[in-house]
Coordinates of C-alpha atoms in Angstrom, one line a residue:
M174 CA 0.1 0.0 0.1
R175 CA 1.3 3.2 -1.2
K176 CA 0.7 7.3 -1.5
T177 CA 2.7 9.6 -2.8
A178 CA 1.9 13.2 -3.8
E179 CA 4.1 16.0 -4.6
F180 CA 4.3 19.8 -3.2
A181 CA 5.8 23.7 -4.2
I182 CA 8.6 24.2 -2.7
D183 CA 6.7 26.5 -0.4
N184 CA 6.3 27.2 3.3
N185 CA 2.6 27.3 2.1
E186 CA 2.9 24.1 0.9
V187 CA 3.8 22.5 4.6
G188 CA 0.8 22.2 6.1
A189 CA -1.0 20.8 3.0
A190 CA 2.2 17.7 2.8
A191 CA 2.1 17.4 6.8
E192 CA -2.4 16.9 6.5
F193 CA -1.3 14.4 3.8
I194 CA 1.4 12.7 5.9
R195 CA -1.0 12.2 8.4
Q196 CA -3.7 11.2 6.3
C197 CA -2.5 8.2 5.0
L198 CA -0.7 7.6 8.3
H199 CA -4.1 7.5 10.0
A200 CA -5.8 5.5 7.1
F201 CA -2.4 3.1 7.4
N202 CA -2.9 2.6 11.5
P203 CA -6.3 3.9 12.7
Q204 CA -5.3 3.0 16.4
R205 CA -1.5 4.5 16.1
N206 CA -1.0 8.1 18.1
T207 CA 0.2 9.7 14.7
A208 CA 0.6 13.1 16.2
K209 CA 3.9 12.9 17.4
T210 CA 5.2 11.2 13.9
T211 CA 3.3 13.7 12.1
L212 CA 5.3 16.6 13.9
I213 CA 8.8 14.8 12.8
A214 CA 7.6 14.9 9.9
L215 CA 6.4 18.0 9.7
E216 CA 10.0 19.5 10.9
A217 CA 11.8 18.0 8.2
I218 CA 9.4 19.2 5.4
E219 CA 10.0 22.6 7.1
S220 CA 14.1 21.6 7.0
L221 CA 14.1 20.2 3.1
I222 CA 12.4 23.7 2.1
A223 CA 14.7 26.1 4.4
H224 CA 17.9 24.3 2.0
G225 CA 16.3 24.2 -1.6
R226 CA 15.4 26.0 -4.3
N227 CA 12.8 27.2 -5.8
T228 CA 12.4 25.1 -8.4
G229 CA 11.2 21.6 -8.4
K230 CA 8.9 20.0 -6.0
L231 CA 8.6 18.4 -2.8
R232 CA 7.7 15.0 -2.8
V233 CA 6.1 13.2 -0.4
S234 CA 5.6 9.1 -0.1
V235 CA 4.1 7.2 2.6
Q236 CA 3.5 3.3 2.2
K237 CA 2.9 0.4 4.4
L238 CA 4.6 -3.1 3.7
F239 CA 4.5 -5.8 5.6
G240 CA 3.7 -3.9 8.5
R241 CA 6.3 -1.5 8.3
T242 CA 5.1 2.1 7.2
T243 CA 8.0 4.1 5.5
I244 CA 7.8 7.9 4.7
E245 CA 10.0 9.2 2.7
L246 CA 10.7 12.7 1.2
G247 CA 12.6 14.3 -1.1
A248 CA 13.6 17.9 -2.5
P249 CA 15.9 19.7 -4.4
G250 CA 18.4 21.5 -2.7
S251 CA 22.2 21.8 -0.5
E252 CA 23.3 19.2 1.4
Y253 CA 22.7 20.3 5.5
H254 CA 23.1 18.8 9.0
L255 CA 19.6 17.3 9.3
L256 CA 19.7 17.1 13.5
D257 CA 20.3 20.9 13.5
N258 CA 17.3 21.4 12.2
I259 CA 15.1 19.4 13.8
K260 CA 13.2 20.7 16.7
S261 CA 11.0 18.5 18.9
A262 CA 14.1 16.7 19.7
D263 CA 16.0 19.7 21.2
L264 CA 17.3 19.5 24.8
P265 CA 18.4 21.8 27.6
T266 CA 21.7 23.5 26.7
E267 CA 23.1 24.2 29.7
E268 CA 24.8 21.1 31.4
V269 CA 25.5 19.6 27.4
G270 CA 27.5 20.9 24.7
K271 CA 26.8 21.1 21.4
E272 CA 28.0 17.3 20.1
A273 CA 26.6 15.7 23.5
L274 CA 23.7 17.4 22.3
D275 CA 23.5 15.7 18.6
D276 CA 24.2 12.5 20.2
L277 CA 21.3 12.4 22.1
R278 CA 18.7 14.2 20.4
F279 CA 19.5 11.2 17.5
V280 CA 18.1 9.0 20.8
M281 CA 15.4 11.3 21.0
L282 CA 14.7 10.7 16.8
R283 CA 15.3 7.0 17.2
S284 CA 12.0 6.6 20.1
I285 CA 10.0 7.9 18.2
A286 CA 11.2 6.7 14.7
G287 CA 12.0 3.3 14.4
D288 CA 14.6 4.6 11.2
L289 CA 16.0 7.8 10.4
R290 CA 17.9 8.2 7.6
Y291 CA 19.1 11.4 5.7
R292 CA 21.1 11.6 2.3
H293 CA 22.1 13.8 -0.1
K294 CA 22.5 12.4 -3.7
D295 CA 22.8 14.7 -7.1
G296 CA 21.4 17.7 -5.9
Y297 CA 18.5 16.3 -4.0
N298 CA 18.2 15.9 0.0
Y299 CA 16.3 12.8 0.9
I300 CA 14.6 11.9 4.3
R301 CA 13.2 8.9 5.0
L302 CA 11.4 7.7 8.6
T303 CA 10.9 3.9 9.1
L304 CA 8.2 3.8 11.9
Y305 CA 8.5 0.6 14.3
K306 CA 6.3 -2.4 13.3
Y307 CA 3.7 -4.3 15.3
R308 CA 5.6 -4.4 17.9
R309 CA 3.3 -7.7 19.9
L310 CA 3.3 -9.5 16.5
F311 CA 6.8 -11.3 17.1
L312 CA 6.0 -12.5 20.0
Y313 CA 3.1 -13.4 19.2
K314 CA 4.7 -15.5 16.3
T315 CA 7.4 -16.8 18.5
L316 CA 5.3 -17.7 21.4
A317 CA 2.9 -19.2 18.9
A318 CA 6.0 -21.4 18.0
F319 CA 6.9 -22.2 21.4
F320 CA 3.6 -23.5 22.7
S321 CA 2.9 -25.4 19.6
S322 CA 5.7 -27.4 19.5
I323 CA 5.5 -28.6 23.2
G324 CA 2.3 -29.3 22.0
I325 CA 2.9 -31.2 19.0
A326 CA 6.1 -32.9 20.2
L327 CA 4.3 -34.4 23.3
L328 CA 1.8 -35.9 21.6
L329 CA 4.4 -37.0 19.2
S330 CA 5.7 -38.9 22.0
A331 CA 2.8 -40.4 23.5
F332 CA 1.0 -41.9 19.7
A333 CA 3.7 -41.6 17.1
P334 CA 6.1 -44.7 16.4
R335 CA 10.0 -44.0 18.1
S336 CA 11.5 -44.5 15.5
F337 CA 9.4 -42.1 13.6
N338 CA 10.2 -39.8 16.1
Q339 CA 14.1 -40.1 16.4
G340 CA 13.8 -40.4 11.8
L341 CA 12.0 -36.9 11.9
N342 CA 14.1 -34.9 14.9
A343 CA 17.7 -36.4 12.9
Y344 CA 16.8 -35.2 9.3
V345 CA 14.1 -32.4 9.7
L346 CA 14.2 -30.7 13.3
S347 CA 17.9 -31.2 14.3
P348 CA 19.6 -30.0 10.7
V349 CA 17.2 -26.9 10.7
K350 CA 17.9 -26.0 14.4
T351 CA 21.5 -26.7 13.8
I352 CA 21.6 -24.3 10.4
Y353 CA 19.4 -21.5 12.2
L354 CA 22.1 -21.5 15.3
N355 CA 25.5 -21.7 13.0
T356 CA 24.1 -18.8 11.2
L357 CA 23.4 -16.7 14.1
R358 CA 26.4 -17.9 15.4
L359 CA 28.3 -16.4 12.0
I360 CA 26.9 -12.8 12.8
I361 CA 28.1 -12.4 16.8
A362 CA 31.4 -11.4 16.3
P363 CA 30.8 -7.8 13.7
V364 CA 27.3 -7.2 15.8
V365 CA 29.2 -7.0 18.9
F366 CA 32.5 -5.1 17.9
F367 CA 30.6 -3.0 15.5
S368 CA 27.4 -2.0 17.6
I369 CA 29.6 -1.2 21.1
V370 CA 32.0 0.6 19.4
S371 CA 29.3 3.0 17.2
C372 CA 28.0 3.4 20.8
V373 CA 31.3 4.4 22.6
G374 CA 32.2 6.6 19.2
G375 CA 28.6 7.8 19.6
F376 CA 29.3 8.9 23.2
S377 CA 32.9 10.3 23.0
N378 CA 32.0 13.6 24.0
L379 CA 30.1 12.6 27.1
R380 CA 33.0 13.9 29.0
E381 CA 31.1 18.0 28.2
L382 CA 27.8 17.0 29.6
G383 CA 29.4 18.9 32.9
R384 CA 28.3 17.6 36.4
I385 CA 24.9 16.6 36.1
G386 CA 26.0 14.2 33.1
S387 CA 28.8 12.7 35.7
K388 CA 26.1 11.7 38.0
T389 CA 23.9 10.5 35.8
I390 CA 26.7 7.6 34.1
L391 CA 28.1 7.2 37.7
M392 CA 24.8 6.4 38.7
Y393 CA 24.5 4.0 35.9
V394 CA 27.0 2.7 36.5
L395 CA 26.8 1.4 40.0
T396 CA 23.5 0.3 39.5
T397 CA 24.3 -1.8 36.6
I398 CA 26.9 -3.3 38.3
V399 CA 25.0 -4.4 41.3
A400 CA 22.6 -5.8 38.7
V401 CA 25.1 -8.4 37.4
L402 CA 25.9 -9.1 40.9
V403 CA 22.1 -9.6 42.3
G404 CA 22.2 -11.8 38.9
I405 CA 24.7 -13.9 40.2
G406 CA 23.4 -14.3 43.4
V407 CA 19.8 -15.5 42.4
F408 CA 21.3 -17.9 40.4
Y409 CA 23.2 -19.4 43.7
M410 CA 19.9 -19.0 45.6
F411 CA 17.8 -21.1 43.5
E412 CA 20.4 -23.2 41.1
P413 CA 17.7 -23.4 38.3
G414 CA 18.5 -26.3 35.8
D415 CA 18.7 -29.8 35.9
P416 CA 22.4 -31.1 35.2
L417 CA 21.3 -34.1 33.4
L418 CA 19.2 -32.6 30.6
A419 CA 22.2 -31.8 28.5
H420 CA 23.4 -35.9 28.1
E421 CA 19.7 -36.6 27.1
I422 CA 19.7 -33.7 24.2
E423 CA 22.8 -35.5 23.3
V424 CA 24.7 -32.3 22.6
P425 CA 28.7 -32.9 23.9
V426 CA 29.8 -31.7 27.1
V427 CA 32.5 -29.6 26.9
A428 CA 34.0 -28.9 30.9
S429 CA 35.8 -25.6 30.8
P430 CA 39.1 -25.5 32.8
T431 CA 39.3 -25.7 36.9
A432 CA 42.5 -24.3 37.1
E433 CA 41.4 -20.3 38.8
L434 CA 43.0 -17.4 37.6
S435 CA 44.4 -14.2 38.9
V436 CA 42.9 -10.8 38.1
T437 CA 46.6 -9.8 36.6
E438 CA 46.1 -12.6 34.3
I439 CA 42.2 -12.2 33.7
L440 CA 43.7 -8.8 32.7
I441 CA 46.3 -10.1 30.3
G442 CA 44.0 -12.2 29.1
M443 CA 41.6 -9.5 27.7
T444 CA 44.7 -8.1 25.3
P445 CA 44.8 -9.6 22.1
S446 CA 48.2 -9.0 20.3
N447 CA 46.5 -9.0 16.8
F448 CA 43.8 -7.6 15.3
I449 CA 42.5 -10.6 14.0
S450 CA 43.1 -13.3 16.6
P451 CA 39.7 -12.1 18.4
F452 CA 37.8 -12.4 15.3
L453 CA 39.1 -16.0 14.4
N454 CA 39.3 -17.2 18.0
D455 CA 35.6 -15.9 19.4
N456 CA 37.5 -14.6 21.8
M457 CA 34.2 -11.8 23.3
P458 CA 36.3 -10.3 26.1
Q459 CA 39.5 -9.2 23.7
L460 CA 36.8 -8.7 21.0
I461 CA 35.2 -5.8 23.7
F462 CA 38.6 -4.5 24.7
M463 CA 39.5 -3.8 20.8
A464 CA 36.2 -2.5 20.2
L465 CA 36.2 0.1 23.5
L466 CA 39.8 1.2 22.3
C467 CA 38.1 1.9 19.0
G468 CA 35.4 4.4 19.6
I469 CA 37.2 5.8 22.1
A470 CA 40.2 6.8 19.7
T471 CA 37.5 7.3 17.2
G472 CA 36.3 10.2 18.9
L473 CA 39.6 11.4 19.4
I474 CA 41.2 12.2 16.0
G475 CA 39.8 14.9 14.9
K476 CA 39.4 16.0 11.4
Y477 CA 38.9 12.0 10.5
S478 CA 36.4 11.4 13.3
A479 CA 33.3 12.1 11.4
V480 CA 34.3 9.7 8.7
L481 CA 35.1 6.9 10.7
I482 CA 32.0 7.3 13.4
S483 CA 29.8 7.1 9.7
L484 CA 32.1 4.2 8.4
F485 CA 31.5 2.3 11.2
D486 CA 27.9 2.9 11.5
A487 CA 27.3 1.8 8.1
F488 CA 29.4 -1.7 8.9
N489 CA 27.3 -1.8 12.4
E490 CA 24.1 -1.2 9.8
L491 CA 25.0 -3.6 8.0
F492 CA 25.1 -5.8 10.1
M493 CA 22.4 -5.1 12.8
K494 CA 20.5 -5.6 9.1
I495 CA 21.3 -8.9 8.4
A496 CA 21.2 -10.0 12.2
S497 CA 17.9 -8.8 11.4
M498 CA 16.8 -10.9 8.8
I499 CA 18.3 -13.9 10.5
I500 CA 16.0 -13.4 13.5
R501 CA 12.9 -13.3 11.4
F502 CA 13.3 -17.1 10.9
M503 CA 13.6 -17.6 15.3
P504 CA 9.8 -18.8 15.4
L505 CA 11.0 -21.6 12.9
A506 CA 14.2 -22.4 14.7
I507 CA 12.1 -22.0 18.0
F508 CA 9.5 -24.3 16.6
C509 CA 12.3 -27.0 15.7
S510 CA 14.5 -26.4 18.5
M511 CA 11.5 -27.2 21.5
A512 CA 10.3 -29.5 19.6
S513 CA 13.2 -31.4 19.3
M514 CA 14.6 -31.2 23.1
V515 CA 10.9 -32.2 24.0
L516 CA 10.9 -35.4 21.8
T517 CA 14.4 -36.5 23.3
T518 CA 13.8 -35.4 27.2
G519 CA 10.2 -34.4 27.6
S520 CA 9.3 -33.1 30.3
K521 CA 12.8 -32.1 32.1
T522 CA 13.6 -28.8 29.4
I523 CA 10.4 -27.6 30.2
L524 CA 11.0 -27.6 33.8
S525 CA 14.3 -26.2 33.2
I526 CA 12.9 -23.0 31.5
L527 CA 10.5 -22.9 34.0
G528 CA 12.9 -22.4 36.7
M529 CA 15.5 -20.1 34.8
T530 CA 12.4 -17.8 33.9
A531 CA 10.9 -17.8 37.8
T532 CA 14.5 -17.1 39.2
F533 CA 14.9 -14.1 36.6
I534 CA 11.9 -12.4 37.6
F535 CA 12.9 -13.3 41.1
G536 CA 15.9 -11.2 40.6
L537 CA 14.1 -8.3 39.1
F538 CA 12.1 -8.2 42.6
C539 CA 15.4 -8.0 44.4
M540 CA 16.2 -5.2 41.9
M541 CA 12.7 -3.3 42.8
V542 CA 14.0 -3.8 46.5
F543 CA 17.1 -2.6 45.7
Y544 CA 15.5 0.7 43.9
T545 CA 13.9 0.7 47.1
I546 CA 16.7 1.3 49.2
L547 CA 18.6 3.7 47.2
M548 CA 15.4 5.8 46.8
I549 CA 15.5 6.3 50.5
S550 CA 18.9 6.4 51.7
V551 CA 20.6 8.4 48.2
G552 CA 17.4 10.5 47.2
R553 CA 15.9 11.0 50.5
L554 CA 12.6 10.1 48.7
D555 CA 9.6 8.0 49.2
P556 CA 9.5 4.9 47.3
W557 CA 5.8 4.3 47.5
K558 CA 5.0 7.9 45.6
M559 CA 7.3 7.0 42.9
F560 CA 6.4 3.2 42.3
R561 CA 2.5 4.5 42.8
K562 CA 2.9 7.4 39.7
Y563 CA 4.7 5.0 37.8
A564 CA 3.2 2.0 38.3
P565 CA 0.8 2.6 34.8
T566 CA 3.2 3.5 32.8
M567 CA 5.2 0.5 33.7
V568 CA 2.1 -1.7 32.4
Q569 CA 2.7 0.4 29.0
I570 CA 5.8 -0.5 28.9
F571 CA 5.2 -4.0 29.2
S572 CA 3.7 -4.0 26.3
I573 CA 5.8 -2.2 23.9
G574 CA 9.1 -4.1 25.0
S575 CA 11.6 -1.6 23.5
S576 CA 13.5 1.1 26.2
N577 CA 14.1 2.9 23.0
A578 CA 10.3 3.7 22.2
A579 CA 9.8 4.1 26.0
I580 CA 11.2 7.2 25.5
P581 CA 8.7 9.6 25.9
F582 CA 6.4 7.9 28.2
N583 CA 9.7 7.7 30.6
M584 CA 10.1 11.5 30.1
D585 CA 6.3 12.5 30.5
V586 CA 5.8 10.8 33.7
C587 CA 9.2 12.5 35.3
Q588 CA 8.4 15.8 34.3
K589 CA 4.4 16.5 34.9
K590 CA 3.9 13.1 38.0
L591 CA 7.5 13.4 39.3
G592 CA 8.2 17.4 39.0
I593 CA 11.8 16.9 37.7
S594 CA 12.9 19.3 35.7
P595 CA 14.0 19.0 32.0
K596 CA 17.0 19.5 31.9
I597 CA 17.5 16.3 34.2
C598 CA 14.6 14.3 32.4
S599 CA 15.8 15.1 28.9
L600 CA 19.7 14.0 29.9
S601 CA 19.2 11.0 31.9
I602 CA 16.2 9.5 30.6
P603 CA 17.5 8.7 26.4
L604 CA 21.0 8.2 28.3
G605 CA 20.0 5.1 30.0
S606 CA 18.0 3.9 27.2
T607 CA 21.2 3.1 25.3
I608 CA 23.7 2.3 28.6
N609 CA 21.4 1.4 31.4
M610 CA 20.4 -2.0 31.4
H611 CA 19.5 -3.6 35.1
G612 CA 17.0 -6.1 33.9
T613 CA 19.4 -7.5 30.5
C614 CA 22.2 -7.7 33.2
I615 CA 19.8 -9.9 35.6
M616 CA 18.9 -12.2 32.8
L617 CA 22.3 -13.1 31.1
S618 CA 23.7 -13.7 35.1
V619 CA 20.9 -16.3 35.3
F620 CA 20.9 -18.0 31.9
S621 CA 24.4 -18.0 31.3
L622 CA 25.2 -19.8 34.4
T623 CA 22.0 -22.3 34.4
L624 CA 22.3 -23.1 30.3
A625 CA 26.7 -23.5 32.4
K626 CA 25.0 -26.1 34.9
I627 CA 22.8 -28.0 32.7
Y628 CA 25.9 -28.7 30.2
G629 CA 28.1 -29.2 32.9
A630 CA 30.6 -26.3 32.7
P631 CA 32.4 -25.6 35.6
V632 CA 32.4 -21.7 36.6
S633 CA 35.5 -21.1 38.7
T634 CA 35.7 -17.6 40.4
S635 CA 37.9 -16.2 37.5
H636 CA 35.4 -17.3 35.7
L637 CA 32.8 -15.3 37.1
I638 CA 34.5 -12.2 37.6
T639 CA 35.1 -12.5 33.5
L640 CA 31.6 -13.2 33.3
A641 CA 30.6 -10.5 35.6
I642 CA 32.8 -7.6 33.2
L643 CA 31.3 -9.1 30.3
I644 CA 28.0 -8.5 31.0
V645 CA 28.5 -4.7 31.9
L646 CA 30.0 -4.0 28.4
L647 CA 27.5 -6.2 26.8
S648 CA 24.7 -4.8 28.3
M649 CA 25.8 -1.0 27.8
G650 CA 26.5 -2.0 24.0
A651 CA 23.5 -5.1 23.4
P652 CA 22.3 -4.8 19.3
G653 CA 18.9 -2.6 19.4
I654 CA 17.3 -5.2 17.4
P655 CA 14.6 -7.9 18.9
G656 CA 16.2 -11.2 19.5
A657 CA 19.9 -8.8 20.6
L658 CA 19.3 -11.8 24.0
V659 CA 20.7 -14.4 22.1
I660 CA 23.1 -12.8 20.5
C661 CA 24.7 -11.5 23.4
L662 CA 23.8 -14.9 25.4
S663 CA 25.5 -16.4 22.4
V664 CA 28.7 -14.5 23.6
L665 CA 28.5 -15.4 27.1
L666 CA 28.1 -19.6 26.4
E667 CA 31.4 -18.3 24.3
Q668 CA 33.4 -17.6 27.1
I669 CA 32.0 -20.3 29.9
H670 CA 32.8 -23.6 27.1
V671 CA 29.2 -23.8 26.3
P672 CA 28.0 -25.3 23.5
T673 CA 25.9 -22.3 20.8
E674 CA 23.2 -25.2 20.7
A675 CA 22.5 -23.9 24.5
V676 CA 20.5 -21.3 23.5
G677 CA 17.3 -23.3 21.9
L678 CA 16.5 -23.4 25.5
V679 CA 15.8 -20.1 25.6
M680 CA 14.9 -18.6 22.7
G681 CA 11.1 -19.7 22.7
I682 CA 10.9 -17.5 26.0
A683 CA 13.5 -14.7 24.9
P684 CA 10.6 -12.3 23.0
L685 CA 8.7 -12.4 26.9
V686 CA 11.8 -12.2 29.3
G687 CA 12.3 -9.0 27.3
M688 CA 9.2 -7.7 27.6
F689 CA 9.8 -7.9 31.6
L690 CA 13.5 -6.7 31.6
C691 CA 12.8 -4.2 29.3
M692 CA 10.3 -2.6 32.2
S693 CA 13.0 -3.4 34.5
N694 CA 15.2 -1.7 32.3
C695 CA 12.6 1.5 31.9
L696 CA 11.9 1.7 36.0
G697 CA 15.8 2.2 36.8
D698 CA 16.2 4.8 34.1
V699 CA 13.4 6.9 36.0
V700 CA 15.2 6.3 39.4
V701 CA 18.1 7.2 38.9
T702 CA 16.5 10.5 37.1
A703 CA 14.3 11.1 40.4
I704 CA 17.5 10.8 42.3
V705 CA 20.3 12.7 40.8
A706 CA 17.3 15.5 40.4
K707 CA 16.8 15.7 43.7
R708 CA 20.2 16.1 44.6
S709 CA 21.0 18.4 42.3
G710 CA 18.0 20.7 43.5
E711 CA 16.3 20.0 39.8
M712 CA 12.9 18.6 41.6
D713 CA 9.8 20.1 42.2
M714 CA 8.5 18.2 45.5
D715 CA 4.8 19.5 45.7
V716 CA 4.7 17.9 42.6
Y717 CA 6.6 14.8 43.9
D718 CA 4.4 14.3 46.7
K719 CA 1.5 14.8 45.7
L720 CA -0.8 11.9 45.1

């Protein structure tokens, strides 16, 4: 479904072009709130006209294909910097440097549009906004594949001949699962490397954010470390997972070396001797070290920084697109993986998954308790008032399942219900959606250790230290695509000598788990924002105390 129109390059035509877009969006997505998207499109049109020539036409196209809505704008004109001409995402500049402001503004824009692109070619400026797809569709597909595979496998186990089940598993289910996991493993190293380089390179000017920015970043780092410790702690409290399950799945159990490593040896092991070996050996600590080094250096080399950042962003987009293409086949892989496991192990698989998920949810509850203590002891705030006001927004965010998409909701509740100054939340909330992933840390800790137990891979103290460091870094540079949790988990499993095939146990519940951890991530963003605002004197306590 596609609608196109042309308008004169004239300020008098801006309203007509915006109204055309609004009507198209309403026709394509009648249940979607199109006001913010229309506002961004309106300002994009104004920027095209401001830099355009009097000759030619403004071309507007709105297309819906496979649940994705795309707005394409084009007009003849001189090249310009799009972010400087979008006003909806303007942030307070008292504490923020210009380059850091651009970084945060872009995060704000990405919360409204799933994809925002600008290019200049042959004297024409082009802008493309791609809206998010129907968010629950992927969840429904994966859950349907998960439960249908279990039901069909149980029926086959009860009524089909054993030889038929073995043949189905050997020649259909297991090969499809293996092909998918091999393909996923193929892009893990480049996705992690370029994702972290782009993240660090894009925020290389955070030192310009000043006093408030420093407080915010410090709080996010400290609470992220606590989240990792909570995840590790709740695992050892309940120790979910059946260690006999791997033998029945018929995957070779690989035990890691039991020798302890000192902190010095761990640090030395994280520094590669050449640039290629971490990619060839899937050595993620070394790969992340190189990514951090490249990201920091990219922002510090002067006139070539913009070129390299664009190059790394291009590679990041390339491998993200490949990853997105692979993730689309996840429902099929989930069906084959779960059916294969249930045919092989019976109900033990389901019990292990339920135990692992319950431990993860308990970890989120523990993190909420920590938030309560933090608000009382550091922020000198009544946590009950904040939780009561934020509860309806948490339900909304749970259904959205995306930290970036939740930015407008969090900004609204911070300003209108908690009395937080826009200067604080306009900085803290977008920043938190990028580097503050408490729920992700708990999930990665619990799931990786549970799978290590199932597959008989002993985790020593030195392994725990390495694992904790990797989780903190991965959570801050996690790819922002559906299925990213599976990619990050695969990275961790490689480091504790657990077969990559183990992620097949959790693929089916990953989208549902993602909704829980997104809710926890956003709650952490708001808690940190409230504490920083209170300690900086940027909170209206009359608004906060009003119930």
